[in-house]
Short mmCIF file of C-alpha atoms in Angstrom, two decimals:
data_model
loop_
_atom_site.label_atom_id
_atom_site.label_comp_id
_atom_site.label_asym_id
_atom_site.label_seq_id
_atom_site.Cartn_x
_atom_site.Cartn_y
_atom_site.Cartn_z
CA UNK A 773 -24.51 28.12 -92.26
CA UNK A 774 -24.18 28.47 -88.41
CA UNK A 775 -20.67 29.90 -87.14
CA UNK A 776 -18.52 26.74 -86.71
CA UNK A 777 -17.07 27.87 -83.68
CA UNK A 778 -18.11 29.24 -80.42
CA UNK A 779 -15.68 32.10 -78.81
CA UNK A 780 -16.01 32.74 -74.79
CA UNK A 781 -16.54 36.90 -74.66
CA UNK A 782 -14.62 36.92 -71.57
CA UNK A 783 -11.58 35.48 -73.49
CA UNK A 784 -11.95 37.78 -76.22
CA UNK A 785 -12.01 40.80 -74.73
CA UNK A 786 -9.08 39.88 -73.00
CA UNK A 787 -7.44 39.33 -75.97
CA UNK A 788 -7.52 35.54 -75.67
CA UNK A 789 -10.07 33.03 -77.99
CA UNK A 790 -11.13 30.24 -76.08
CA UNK A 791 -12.85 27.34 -78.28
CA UNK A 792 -15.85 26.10 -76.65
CA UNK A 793 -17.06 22.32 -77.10
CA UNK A 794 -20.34 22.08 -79.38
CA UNK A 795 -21.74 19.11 -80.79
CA UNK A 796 -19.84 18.07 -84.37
CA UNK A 797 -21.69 17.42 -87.51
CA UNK A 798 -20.32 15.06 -89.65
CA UNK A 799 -21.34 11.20 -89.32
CA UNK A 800 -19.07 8.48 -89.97
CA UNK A 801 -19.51 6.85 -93.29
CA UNK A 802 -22.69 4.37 -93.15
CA UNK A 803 -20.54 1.04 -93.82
CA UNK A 804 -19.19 2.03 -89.74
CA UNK A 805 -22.35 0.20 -88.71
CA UNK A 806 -21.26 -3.13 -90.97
CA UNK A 807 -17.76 -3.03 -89.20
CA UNK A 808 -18.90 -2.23 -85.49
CA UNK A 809 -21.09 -5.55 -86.52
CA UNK A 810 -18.55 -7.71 -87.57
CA UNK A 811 -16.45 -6.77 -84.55
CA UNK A 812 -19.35 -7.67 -82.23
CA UNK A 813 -19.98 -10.64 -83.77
CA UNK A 814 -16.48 -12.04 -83.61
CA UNK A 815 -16.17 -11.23 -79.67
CA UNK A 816 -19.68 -12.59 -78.59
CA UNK A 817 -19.74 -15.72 -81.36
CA UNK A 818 -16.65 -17.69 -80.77
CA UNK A 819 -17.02 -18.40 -76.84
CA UNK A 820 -20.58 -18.89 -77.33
CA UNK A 821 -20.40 -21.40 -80.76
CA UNK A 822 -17.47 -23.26 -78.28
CA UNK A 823 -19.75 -23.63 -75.02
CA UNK A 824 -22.47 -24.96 -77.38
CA UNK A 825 -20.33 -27.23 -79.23
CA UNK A 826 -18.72 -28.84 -76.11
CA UNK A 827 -22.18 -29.24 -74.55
CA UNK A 828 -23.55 -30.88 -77.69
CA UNK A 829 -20.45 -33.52 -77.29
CA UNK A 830 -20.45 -33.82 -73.84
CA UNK A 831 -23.94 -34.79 -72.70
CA UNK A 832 -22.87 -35.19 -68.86
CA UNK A 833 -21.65 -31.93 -68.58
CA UNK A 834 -24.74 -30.54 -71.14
CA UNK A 835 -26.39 -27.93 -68.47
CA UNK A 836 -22.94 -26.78 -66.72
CA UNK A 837 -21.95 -26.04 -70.77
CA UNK A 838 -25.60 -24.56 -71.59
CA UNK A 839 -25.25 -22.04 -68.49
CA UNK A 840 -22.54 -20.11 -69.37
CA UNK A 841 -23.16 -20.49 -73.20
CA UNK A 842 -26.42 -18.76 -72.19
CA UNK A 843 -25.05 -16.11 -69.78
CA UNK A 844 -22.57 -14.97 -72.50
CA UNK A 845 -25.22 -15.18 -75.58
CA UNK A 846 -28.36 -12.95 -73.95
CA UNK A 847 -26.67 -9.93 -73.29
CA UNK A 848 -24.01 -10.47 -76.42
CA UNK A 849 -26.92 -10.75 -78.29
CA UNK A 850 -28.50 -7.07 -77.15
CA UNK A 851 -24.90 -6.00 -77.83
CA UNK A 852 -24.95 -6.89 -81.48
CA UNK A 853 -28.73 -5.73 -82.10
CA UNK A 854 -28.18 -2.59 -79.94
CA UNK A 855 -24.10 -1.30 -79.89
CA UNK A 856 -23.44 -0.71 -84.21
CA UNK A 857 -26.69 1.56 -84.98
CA UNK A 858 -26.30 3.20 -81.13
CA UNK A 859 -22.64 4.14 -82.23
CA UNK A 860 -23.61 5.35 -85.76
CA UNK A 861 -26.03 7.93 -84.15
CA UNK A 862 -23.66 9.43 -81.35
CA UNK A 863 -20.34 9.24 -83.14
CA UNK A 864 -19.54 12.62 -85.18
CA UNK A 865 -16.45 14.47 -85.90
CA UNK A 866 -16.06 18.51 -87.66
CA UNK A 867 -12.96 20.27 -88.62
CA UNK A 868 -12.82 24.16 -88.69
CA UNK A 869 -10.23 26.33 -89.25
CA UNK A 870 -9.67 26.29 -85.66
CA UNK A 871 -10.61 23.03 -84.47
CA UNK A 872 -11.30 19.17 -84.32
CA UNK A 873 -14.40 18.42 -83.21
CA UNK A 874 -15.32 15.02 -81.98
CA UNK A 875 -17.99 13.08 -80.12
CA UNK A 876 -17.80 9.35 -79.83
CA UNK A 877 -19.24 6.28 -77.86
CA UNK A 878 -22.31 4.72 -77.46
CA UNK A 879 -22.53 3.70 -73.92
CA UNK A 880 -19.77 6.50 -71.77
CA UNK A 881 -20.46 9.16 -74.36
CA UNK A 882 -17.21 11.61 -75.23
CA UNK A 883 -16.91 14.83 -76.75
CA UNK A 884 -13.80 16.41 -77.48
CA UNK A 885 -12.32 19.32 -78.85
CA UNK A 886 -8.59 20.06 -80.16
CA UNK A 887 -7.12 23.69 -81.41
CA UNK A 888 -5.10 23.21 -84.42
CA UNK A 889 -2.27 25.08 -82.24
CA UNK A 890 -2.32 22.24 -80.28
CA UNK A 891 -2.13 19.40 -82.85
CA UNK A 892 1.42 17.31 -82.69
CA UNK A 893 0.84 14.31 -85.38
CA UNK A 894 -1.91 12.93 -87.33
CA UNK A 895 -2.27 9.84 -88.42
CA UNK A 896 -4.14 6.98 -89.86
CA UNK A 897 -5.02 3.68 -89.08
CA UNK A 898 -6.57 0.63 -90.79
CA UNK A 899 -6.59 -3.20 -89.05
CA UNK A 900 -7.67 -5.47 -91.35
CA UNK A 901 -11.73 -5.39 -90.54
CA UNK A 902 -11.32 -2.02 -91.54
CA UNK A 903 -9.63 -2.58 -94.92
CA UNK A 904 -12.18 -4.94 -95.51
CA UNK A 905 -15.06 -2.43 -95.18
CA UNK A 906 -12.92 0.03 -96.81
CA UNK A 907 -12.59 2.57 -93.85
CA UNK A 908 -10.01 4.30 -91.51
CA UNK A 909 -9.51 5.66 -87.81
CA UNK A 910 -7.73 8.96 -88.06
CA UNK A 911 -5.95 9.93 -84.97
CA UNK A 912 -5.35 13.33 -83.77
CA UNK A 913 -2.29 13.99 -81.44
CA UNK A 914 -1.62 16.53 -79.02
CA UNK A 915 0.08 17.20 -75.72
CA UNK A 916 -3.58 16.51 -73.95
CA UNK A 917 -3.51 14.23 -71.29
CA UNK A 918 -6.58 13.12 -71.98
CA UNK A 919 -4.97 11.45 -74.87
CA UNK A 920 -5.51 11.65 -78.65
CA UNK A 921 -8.66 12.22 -80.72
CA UNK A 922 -9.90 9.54 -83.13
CA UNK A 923 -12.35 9.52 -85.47
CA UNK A 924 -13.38 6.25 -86.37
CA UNK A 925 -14.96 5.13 -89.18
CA UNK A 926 -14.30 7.23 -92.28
CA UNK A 927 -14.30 6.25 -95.80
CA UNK A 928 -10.26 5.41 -96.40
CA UNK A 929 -10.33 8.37 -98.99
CA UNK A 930 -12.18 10.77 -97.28
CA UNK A 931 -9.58 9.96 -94.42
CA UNK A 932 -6.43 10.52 -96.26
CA UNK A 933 -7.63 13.82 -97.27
CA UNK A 934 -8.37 14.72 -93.93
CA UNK A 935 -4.87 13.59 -92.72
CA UNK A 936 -3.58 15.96 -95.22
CA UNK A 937 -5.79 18.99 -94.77
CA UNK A 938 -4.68 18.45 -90.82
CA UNK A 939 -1.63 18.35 -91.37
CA UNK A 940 -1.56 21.94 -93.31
CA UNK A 941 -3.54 23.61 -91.05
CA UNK A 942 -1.71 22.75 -88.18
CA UNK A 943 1.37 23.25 -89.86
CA UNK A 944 0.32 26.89 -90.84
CA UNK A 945 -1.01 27.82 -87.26
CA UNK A 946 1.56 28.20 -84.41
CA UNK A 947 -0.87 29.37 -81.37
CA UNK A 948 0.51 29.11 -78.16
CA UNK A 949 2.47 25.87 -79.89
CA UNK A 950 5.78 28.59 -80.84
#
């Protein structure tokens, strides 16, 4: 197994460990593409089913209806083909003794790393398209202003034991936190 995390020599020999982002390796669990799917489909569907509807029921106004129905359905269409298998190949997360790892997106690509020394809460969250699929977004807090970490798309077990394992590391490690 490779070393999980990267150390800047400079830091170290001045006493100081700085982590250094690397690429995590974990995938979400597989039913992430099934959700990102269903969310698709319930932004691009419902304007585009209504602009068909209406056109089919107003025959006057058939080609102003069509238009947009069309302008909203070609590219919503690539998005639901393209966007859930894209995301399930970037998006990865890693915990080390040191570190969250995380790398999400599919389009504005982000990877992110958080010390445990650093970590304020974690948490977990599940809206209901999630429940359905049986999955969770953990969220990872700290005083970044780049905001929190989340990892999207766990299995709702395998996220509860990662709340917990979190929580205990960064409860044991005080860093520059104390």
């Amino acid at each position: 197994m490779a070393q999980s995390v990267t150390r800047d020599s400079r830091a170290e020999s001045s006493g100081e460990a700085e982590l250094v982002l690397r690429p995590p390796s974990h995938p979400v669990d597989r039913r992430s593409v099934g959700w990102w799917l269903t969310q698709a489909l319930v932004t691009v569907l419902p304007p585009v089913l209504i602009l068909l509807l209406l056109a089919l029921l107003i025959e006057p106004a058939r080609t102003w209806l069509l238009l947009p129905a069309a302008i909203i359905g070609a590219p919503g269409l690539v998005y639901i083909v393209a966007m859930p298998p894209w995301r399930y190949r970037v998006h990865r997360w890693e915990t080390t003794e040191d570190a969250v790892f995380t790398r999400a997106g599919w389009v504005r690509q982000q990877w992110r790393v958080a010390p445990m020394a650093r970590i304020q809460t974690v948490d977990t969250i599940r809206g209901p398209l999630q429940q359905l699929f049986g999955l969770s977004t953990v969220v990872v807090t700290t005083a970044s202003a780049a905001g929190p970490l989340r990892i999207d798309g766990l299995d709702h077990e395998r996220a509860r034991d990662l709340v917990e394992e979190l929580a205990d590391k960064a409860q044991v490690e005080t860093g520059d936190a104390a």
